[in-house]
Every structure is written in structure tokens, then in C-alpha cells.
mmCIF file of C-alpha atoms in Angstrom:
data_model
loop_
_atom_site.group_PDB
_atom_site.id
_atom_site.type_symbol
_atom_site.label_atom_id
_atom_site.label_comp_id
_atom_site.label_asym_id
_atom_site.label_seq_id
_atom_site.Cartn_x
_atom_site.Cartn_y
_atom_site.Cartn_z
ATOM 1 C CA UNK A 1 11.143 23.127 -13.038
ATOM 2 C CA UNK A 2 9.510 22.113 -9.746
ATOM 3 C CA UNK A 3 7.763 19.205 -11.492
ATOM 4 C CA UNK A 4 11.044 17.930 -12.944
ATOM 5 C CA UNK A 5 12.694 18.206 -9.548
ATOM 6 C CA UNK A 6 9.812 16.297 -7.956
ATOM 7 C CA UNK A 7 10.052 13.573 -10.610
ATOM 8 C CA UNK A 8 13.795 13.297 -10.021
ATOM 9 C CA UNK A 9 13.303 12.930 -6.273
ATOM 10 C CA UNK A 10 10.604 10.315 -6.850
ATOM 11 C CA UNK A 11 12.848 8.333 -9.191
ATOM 12 C CA UNK A 12 15.624 8.405 -6.599
ATOM 13 C CA UNK A 13 13.257 7.393 -3.773
ATOM 14 C CA UNK A 14 11.836 4.591 -5.932
ATOM 15 C CA UNK A 15 15.301 3.304 -6.841
ATOM 16 C CA UNK A 16 16.339 3.440 -3.181
ATOM 17 C CA UNK A 17 13.252 1.497 -2.093
ATOM 18 C CA UNK A 18 13.577 -1.050 -4.892
ATOM 19 C CA UNK A 19 17.239 -1.708 -4.121
ATOM 20 C CA UNK A 20 16.756 -1.998 -0.359
ATOM 21 C CA UNK A 21 13.641 -4.168 -0.604
ATOM 22 C CA UNK A 22 15.073 -6.479 -3.262
ATOM 23 C CA UNK A 23 18.620 -6.934 -1.990
ATOM 24 C CA UNK A 24 18.001 -6.503 1.724
ATOM 25 C CA UNK A 25 14.622 -8.229 2.079
ATOM 26 C CA UNK A 26 14.351 -10.538 -0.960
ATOM 27 C CA UNK A 27 11.235 -8.820 -2.311
ATOM 28 C CA UNK A 28 9.168 -10.865 -4.761
ATOM 29 C CA UNK A 29 6.176 -9.597 -6.733
ATOM 30 C CA UNK A 30 3.392 -11.183 -8.763
ATOM 31 C CA UNK A 31 0.510 -9.734 -10.789
ATOM 32 C CA UNK A 32 2.285 -6.462 -11.540
ATOM 33 C CA UNK A 33 0.646 -6.203 -14.984
ATOM 34 C CA UNK A 34 -2.776 -5.840 -13.309
ATOM 35 C CA UNK A 35 -1.937 -2.234 -12.402
ATOM 36 C CA UNK A 36 -3.301 0.128 -15.090
ATOM 37 C CA UNK A 37 -0.836 2.631 -16.524
ATOM 38 C CA UNK A 38 -3.239 5.571 -16.468
ATOM 39 C CA UNK A 39 -6.270 6.908 -14.626
ATOM 40 C CA UNK A 40 -7.476 6.890 -11.022
ATOM 41 C CA UNK A 41 -7.239 3.639 -9.052
ATOM 42 C CA UNK A 42 -7.981 2.942 -5.398
ATOM 43 C CA UNK A 43 -5.362 0.473 -4.155
ATOM 44 C CA UNK A 44 -6.413 -1.485 -1.064
ATOM 45 C CA UNK A 45 -3.801 -3.482 0.852
ATOM 46 C CA UNK A 46 -3.364 -5.232 4.168
ATOM 47 C CA UNK A 47 -1.177 -3.389 6.683
ATOM 48 C CA UNK A 48 1.658 -5.362 8.294
ATOM 49 C CA UNK A 49 4.462 -2.854 8.853
ATOM 50 C CA UNK A 50 6.031 0.510 8.085
ATOM 51 C CA UNK A 51 7.418 -1.127 4.950
ATOM 52 C CA UNK A 52 3.991 -1.456 3.346
ATOM 53 C CA UNK A 53 3.726 1.872 1.430
ATOM 54 C CA UNK A 54 7.116 1.586 -0.309
ATOM 55 C CA UNK A 55 6.476 -2.128 -0.895
ATOM 56 C CA UNK A 56 3.257 -1.377 -2.757
ATOM 57 C CA UNK A 57 4.867 1.546 -4.577
ATOM 58 C CA UNK A 58 7.685 -0.675 -5.808
ATOM 59 C CA UNK A 59 5.280 -3.456 -6.817
ATOM 60 C CA UNK A 60 2.798 -1.401 -8.852
ATOM 61 C CA UNK A 61 5.561 0.609 -10.560
ATOM 62 C CA UNK A 62 3.504 3.751 -10.723
ATOM 63 C CA UNK A 63 3.595 6.916 -8.643
ATOM 64 C CA UNK A 64 0.897 6.646 -5.988
ATOM 65 C CA UNK A 65 -0.452 8.831 -3.223
ATOM 66 C CA UNK A 66 -1.265 7.609 0.263
ATOM 67 C CA UNK A 67 -2.218 9.019 3.647
ATOM 68 C CA UNK A 68 0.298 8.970 6.488
ATOM 69 C CA UNK A 69 0.235 10.225 10.068
ATOM 70 C CA UNK A 70 2.153 13.448 10.559
ATOM 71 C CA UNK A 71 4.167 11.754 13.301
ATOM 72 C CA UNK A 72 5.826 9.578 10.632
ATOM 73 C CA UNK A 73 7.469 12.701 9.232
ATOM 74 C CA UNK A 74 9.502 13.373 12.373
ATOM 75 C CA UNK A 75 12.530 11.451 11.167
ATOM 76 C CA UNK A 76 14.325 13.551 8.587
ATOM 77 C CA UNK A 77 15.441 10.729 6.304
ATOM 78 C CA UNK A 78 12.268 8.638 6.540
ATOM 79 C CA UNK A 79 10.250 11.800 5.937
ATOM 80 C CA UNK A 80 12.208 12.489 2.749
ATOM 81 C CA UNK A 81 11.636 8.953 1.515
ATOM 82 C CA UNK A 82 7.894 8.675 2.132
ATOM 83 C CA UNK A 83 7.217 12.241 0.967
ATOM 84 C CA UNK A 84 8.876 11.571 -2.368
ATOM 85 C CA UNK A 85 7.026 8.261 -2.641
ATOM 86 C CA UNK A 86 3.702 10.087 -2.432
ATOM 87 C CA UNK A 87 2.882 10.270 1.292
ATOM 88 C CA UNK A 88 0.401 12.984 2.266
ATOM 89 C CA UNK A 89 0.575 13.932 5.978
ATOM 90 C CA UNK A 90 -2.684 14.013 7.934
ATOM 91 C CA UNK A 91 -3.439 14.459 11.633
ATOM 92 C CA UNK A 92 -5.012 11.047 12.238
ATOM 93 C CA UNK A 93 -5.118 7.448 11.065
ATOM 94 C CA UNK A 94 -7.716 6.221 8.636
ATOM 95 C CA UNK A 95 -10.109 8.231 6.508
ATOM 96 C CA UNK A 96 -11.412 11.094 8.626
ATOM 97 C CA UNK A 97 -12.649 14.406 7.229
ATOM 98 C CA UNK A 98 -9.140 15.576 6.335
ATOM 99 C CA UNK A 99 -8.245 12.202 4.867
ATOM 100 C CA UNK A 100 -11.477 12.040 2.860
ATOM 101 C CA UNK A 101 -10.901 15.400 1.207
ATOM 102 C CA UNK A 102 -7.314 14.516 0.382
ATOM 103 C CA UNK A 103 -8.264 11.079 -0.954
ATOM 104 C CA UNK A 104 -10.979 12.408 -3.233
ATOM 105 C CA UNK A 105 -8.734 15.169 -4.587
ATOM 106 C CA UNK A 106 -6.012 12.636 -5.464
ATOM 107 C CA UNK A 107 -8.444 10.345 -7.286
ATOM 108 C CA UNK A 108 -10.211 13.176 -9.103
ATOM 109 C CA UNK A 109 -6.811 14.299 -10.352
ATOM 110 C CA UNK A 110 -6.571 10.923 -12.095
ATOM 111 C CA UNK A 111 -3.923 9.495 -9.774
ATOM 112 C CA UNK A 112 -3.703 6.187 -7.882
ATOM 113 C CA UNK A 113 -4.399 6.264 -4.146
ATOM 114 C CA UNK A 114 -3.263 3.662 -1.608
ATOM 115 C CA UNK A 115 -5.431 3.042 1.460
ATOM 116 C CA UNK A 116 -5.013 0.483 4.231
ATOM 117 C CA UNK A 117 -8.653 -0.295 5.150
ATOM 118 C CA UNK A 118 -7.670 -1.930 8.448
ATOM 119 C CA UNK A 119 -6.752 1.555 9.681
ATOM 120 C CA UNK A 120 -3.629 0.431 11.554
ATOM 121 C CA UNK A 121 -0.729 -1.986 11.408
ATOM 122 C CA UNK A 122 -1.693 -5.479 12.476
ATOM 123 C CA UNK A 123 -0.295 -6.342 15.933
ATOM 124 C CA UNK A 124 -0.070 -10.043 14.994
ATOM 125 C CA UNK A 125 0.413 -10.090 11.221
ATOM 126 C CA UNK A 126 -3.142 -11.358 10.688
ATOM 127 C CA UNK A 127 -5.605 -9.172 8.815
ATOM 128 C CA UNK A 128 -7.917 -6.969 10.866
ATOM 129 C CA UNK A 129 -11.537 -6.172 9.910
ATOM 130 C CA UNK A 130 -11.873 -3.369 7.379
ATOM 131 C CA UNK A 131 -13.086 -0.053 8.749
ATOM 132 C CA UNK A 132 -15.961 1.659 6.919
ATOM 133 C CA UNK A 133 -13.962 4.796 6.077
ATOM 134 C CA UNK A 134 -13.049 3.434 2.663
ATOM 135 C CA UNK A 135 -16.751 3.488 1.760
ATOM 136 C CA UNK A 136 -16.807 7.270 2.175
ATOM 137 C CA UNK A 137 -14.161 7.548 -0.519
ATOM 138 C CA UNK A 138 -15.954 5.157 -2.875
ATOM 139 C CA UNK A 139 -19.275 6.981 -2.505
ATOM 140 C CA UNK A 140 -17.677 10.305 -3.331
ATOM 141 C CA UNK A 141 -15.456 8.931 -6.062
ATOM 142 C CA UNK A 142 -16.393 5.494 -7.492
ATOM 143 C CA UNK A 143 -13.236 4.264 -9.221
ATOM 144 C CA UNK A 144 -11.686 0.883 -10.061
ATOM 145 C CA UNK A 145 -10.234 -0.923 -7.026
ATOM 146 C CA UNK A 146 -6.954 -2.828 -7.048
ATOM 147 C CA UNK A 147 -6.615 -5.444 -4.257
ATOM 148 C CA UNK A 148 -3.041 -5.985 -3.079
ATOM 149 C CA UNK A 149 -1.694 -8.554 -0.636
ATOM 150 C CA UNK A 150 1.511 -8.185 1.387
ATOM 151 C CA UNK A 151 3.320 -11.089 3.061
ATOM 152 C CA UNK A 152 6.483 -11.245 5.138
ATOM 153 C CA UNK A 153 6.524 -7.566 6.095
ATOM 154 C CA UNK A 154 5.301 -8.335 9.604
ATOM 155 C CA UNK A 155 8.087 -10.867 10.139
ATOM 156 C CA UNK A 156 10.634 -8.398 8.729
ATOM 157 C CA UNK A 157 9.470 -5.382 10.719
ATOM 158 C CA UNK A 158 6.824 -6.234 13.347
ATOM 159 C CA UNK A 159 5.046 -3.545 15.262
ATOM 160 C CA UNK A 160 6.969 -4.172 18.490
ATOM 161 C CA UNK A 161 10.442 -3.748 16.953
ATOM 162 C CA UNK A 162 12.417 -0.545 16.474
ATOM 163 C CA UNK A 163 14.625 -1.977 13.730
ATOM 164 C CA UNK A 164 13.785 -4.386 10.872
ATOM 165 C CA UNK A 165 15.120 -7.920 10.407
ATOM 166 C CA UNK A 166 16.756 -8.195 6.962
ATOM 167 C CA UNK A 167 16.451 -11.252 4.708
ATOM 168 C CA UNK A 168 19.221 -10.664 2.149
ATOM 169 C CA UNK A 169 18.575 -11.828 -1.397
ATOM 170 C CA UNK A 170 21.584 -14.150 -1.433
ATOM 171 C CA UNK A 171 20.953 -15.604 2.025
ATOM 172 C CA UNK A 172 21.297 -19.391 1.986
ATOM 173 C CA UNK A 173 18.236 -20.231 4.057
ATOM 174 C CA UNK A 174 14.969 -21.098 2.333
ATOM 175 C CA UNK A 175 11.840 -18.999 2.706
ATOM 176 C CA UNK A 176 11.651 -15.601 4.332
ATOM 177 C CA UNK A 177 11.746 -12.207 2.719
ATOM 178 C CA UNK A 178 8.741 -10.185 1.599
ATOM 179 C CA UNK A 179 6.253 -10.513 -1.235
ATOM 180 C CA UNK A 180 3.513 -8.438 -2.847
ATOM 181 C CA UNK A 181 0.661 -9.866 -4.914
ATOM 182 C CA UNK A 182 -1.325 -7.499 -7.137
ATOM 183 C CA UNK A 183 -4.837 -8.703 -7.931
ATOM 184 C CA UNK A 184 -7.208 -7.986 -10.782
ATOM 185 C CA UNK A 185 -9.121 -4.713 -10.977
ATOM 186 C CA UNK A 186 -12.569 -4.541 -9.425
ATOM 187 C CA UNK A 187 -14.717 -2.225 -11.603
ATOM 188 C CA UNK A 188 -17.116 0.266 -9.969
ATOM 189 C CA UNK A 189 -20.173 -1.589 -11.270
ATOM 190 C CA UNK A 190 -19.150 -4.572 -9.123
ATOM 191 C CA UNK A 191 -19.792 -2.704 -5.881
ATOM 192 C CA UNK A 192 -22.146 0.173 -6.712
ATOM 193 C CA UNK A 193 -25.632 -0.418 -5.344
ATOM 194 C CA UNK A 194 -24.513 -2.973 -2.757
ATOM 195 C CA UNK A 195 -24.943 -2.527 0.995
ATOM 196 C CA UNK A 196 -21.927 -1.265 2.920
ATOM 197 C CA UNK A 197 -21.256 -4.535 4.724
ATOM 198 C CA UNK A 198 -21.469 -6.492 1.477
ATOM 199 C CA UNK A 199 -18.894 -4.229 -0.166
ATOM 200 C CA UNK A 200 -16.546 -4.385 2.820
ATOM 201 C CA UNK A 201 -16.822 -8.173 2.873
ATOM 202 C CA UNK A 202 -16.105 -8.396 -0.857
ATOM 203 C CA UNK A 203 -13.073 -6.126 -0.567
ATOM 204 C CA UNK A 204 -11.751 -7.968 2.492
ATOM 205 C CA UNK A 205 -11.995 -11.294 0.655
ATOM 206 C CA UNK A 206 -10.254 -9.839 -2.415
ATOM 207 C CA UNK A 207 -7.299 -8.539 -0.390
ATOM 208 C CA UNK A 208 -7.137 -11.723 1.721
ATOM 209 C CA UNK A 209 -6.924 -13.782 -1.468
ATOM 210 C CA UNK A 210 -3.901 -11.756 -2.597
ATOM 211 C CA UNK A 211 -2.294 -12.124 0.839
ATOM 212 C CA UNK A 212 -2.539 -15.903 0.505
ATOM 213 C CA UNK A 213 -0.974 -15.724 -2.946
ATOM 214 C CA UNK A 214 1.857 -13.550 -1.615
ATOM 215 C CA UNK A 215 2.446 -15.970 1.262
ATOM 216 C CA UNK A 216 3.233 -18.732 -1.228
ATOM 217 C CA UNK A 217 6.221 -16.681 -2.403
ATOM 218 C CA UNK A 218 7.851 -16.393 1.014
ATOM 219 C CA UNK A 219 7.562 -20.008 2.165
#
């Protein structure tokens, strides 16, 4: 009964996010078929705004888990939305001890996990260097990696704004809106045995490539 209720809440949260992102912010997606339908996947994406988790969730069309600061759960309605979209509250940003345990448990349960390797929202919209915390997860649980690029979310909801700037689907101006590009899977054998910096560089380049592809959709 609890599982059915949870699924119902997720479906409602997904539909809410899809409707708002598509109609209110002209969301476009590409590469959706690259997301596997089953099994554990580590989704890595750039971090532009608060919109990023639901954006990725809508794009990959599969229930995902992701780590979120407990402070994000203060707002009653936002808390309901992100909780039902798979957010797991932790005390800190990034992949600390608590985040590592939670991440590994999600992946070992055969579920997708979303991590933002930059560790924070970009203050400028440009990608930040990846922090090494993601390597802790991969060493404990080597799984396929799905690179995802987000574009337009910073312009729609930058870090210094309290409210977002909509880009309605039927707006007459050209460009604008938000886009998500889903890349091809990176199998574990592609990164196992490599030095940490080499893996981080490879993953950064993979996500950056998808960001550039997403940017083409919002110009």
C-alpha cells in the first residue's frame, strides 16, 4: 500500500514538473533514449540552479535518487516536490560520509543516482571543476555513468535570484528556455584502473560536451 502511494505521489510530482518545465520554461530534451530502463546508473550533471534535479528527472523519464541539503526541505511545497522526485536529505553538500553511504545504498539497490560533481550551483553559469567525492562512490560501486548537460537553467533561475524568470512555451521571442542533453553511457571498464585525475577529467569533458549540445537548443 505504501509503495503504491509513493508511486502515485511520484507520478503526480513528475507530471507537475513536466508541465511547469515544458509550458513555463520551454524545456527541450535530446538523447533521452540513452537512459537505460533498468539497473543502477550514476547520472552526472552540471549544476546551474535549483531546477536541475527535476529537469534531469523529467529528461531521463525514470525515477532517480539524489542528495539534497536538509535546508532545501524547509519550504513545505518544495519539500513535497523534491521528496517525491527522489531527493534524499543530508546534512552537507557533496559526497561526505553520510552522502557516500546513501549513494552506495541507492546504487546497490539497482536504482539510478544523480550527483552534481561540482558540489554547488555555479555562481556564473559556467561549469566548475569536479570535486573528487564522486570517485569515492565509483570505487565503492563501479556502475555505468550517464553524462547529462543542462543549459538555460542559470538564466531562468540564477543563484542570486529568489524567483525564477519564466520562458513560456508559446512566447514569441526566439531562443531562451531550458534544455537537457543526455549523453551515451560510460561503462565501468572505461574508467576502472585509471588515476583519479584522469577519471575526473574524462567525466568533466563528457558532461561539458552535453552542455554544449544542450546550449544549441536554447539559442
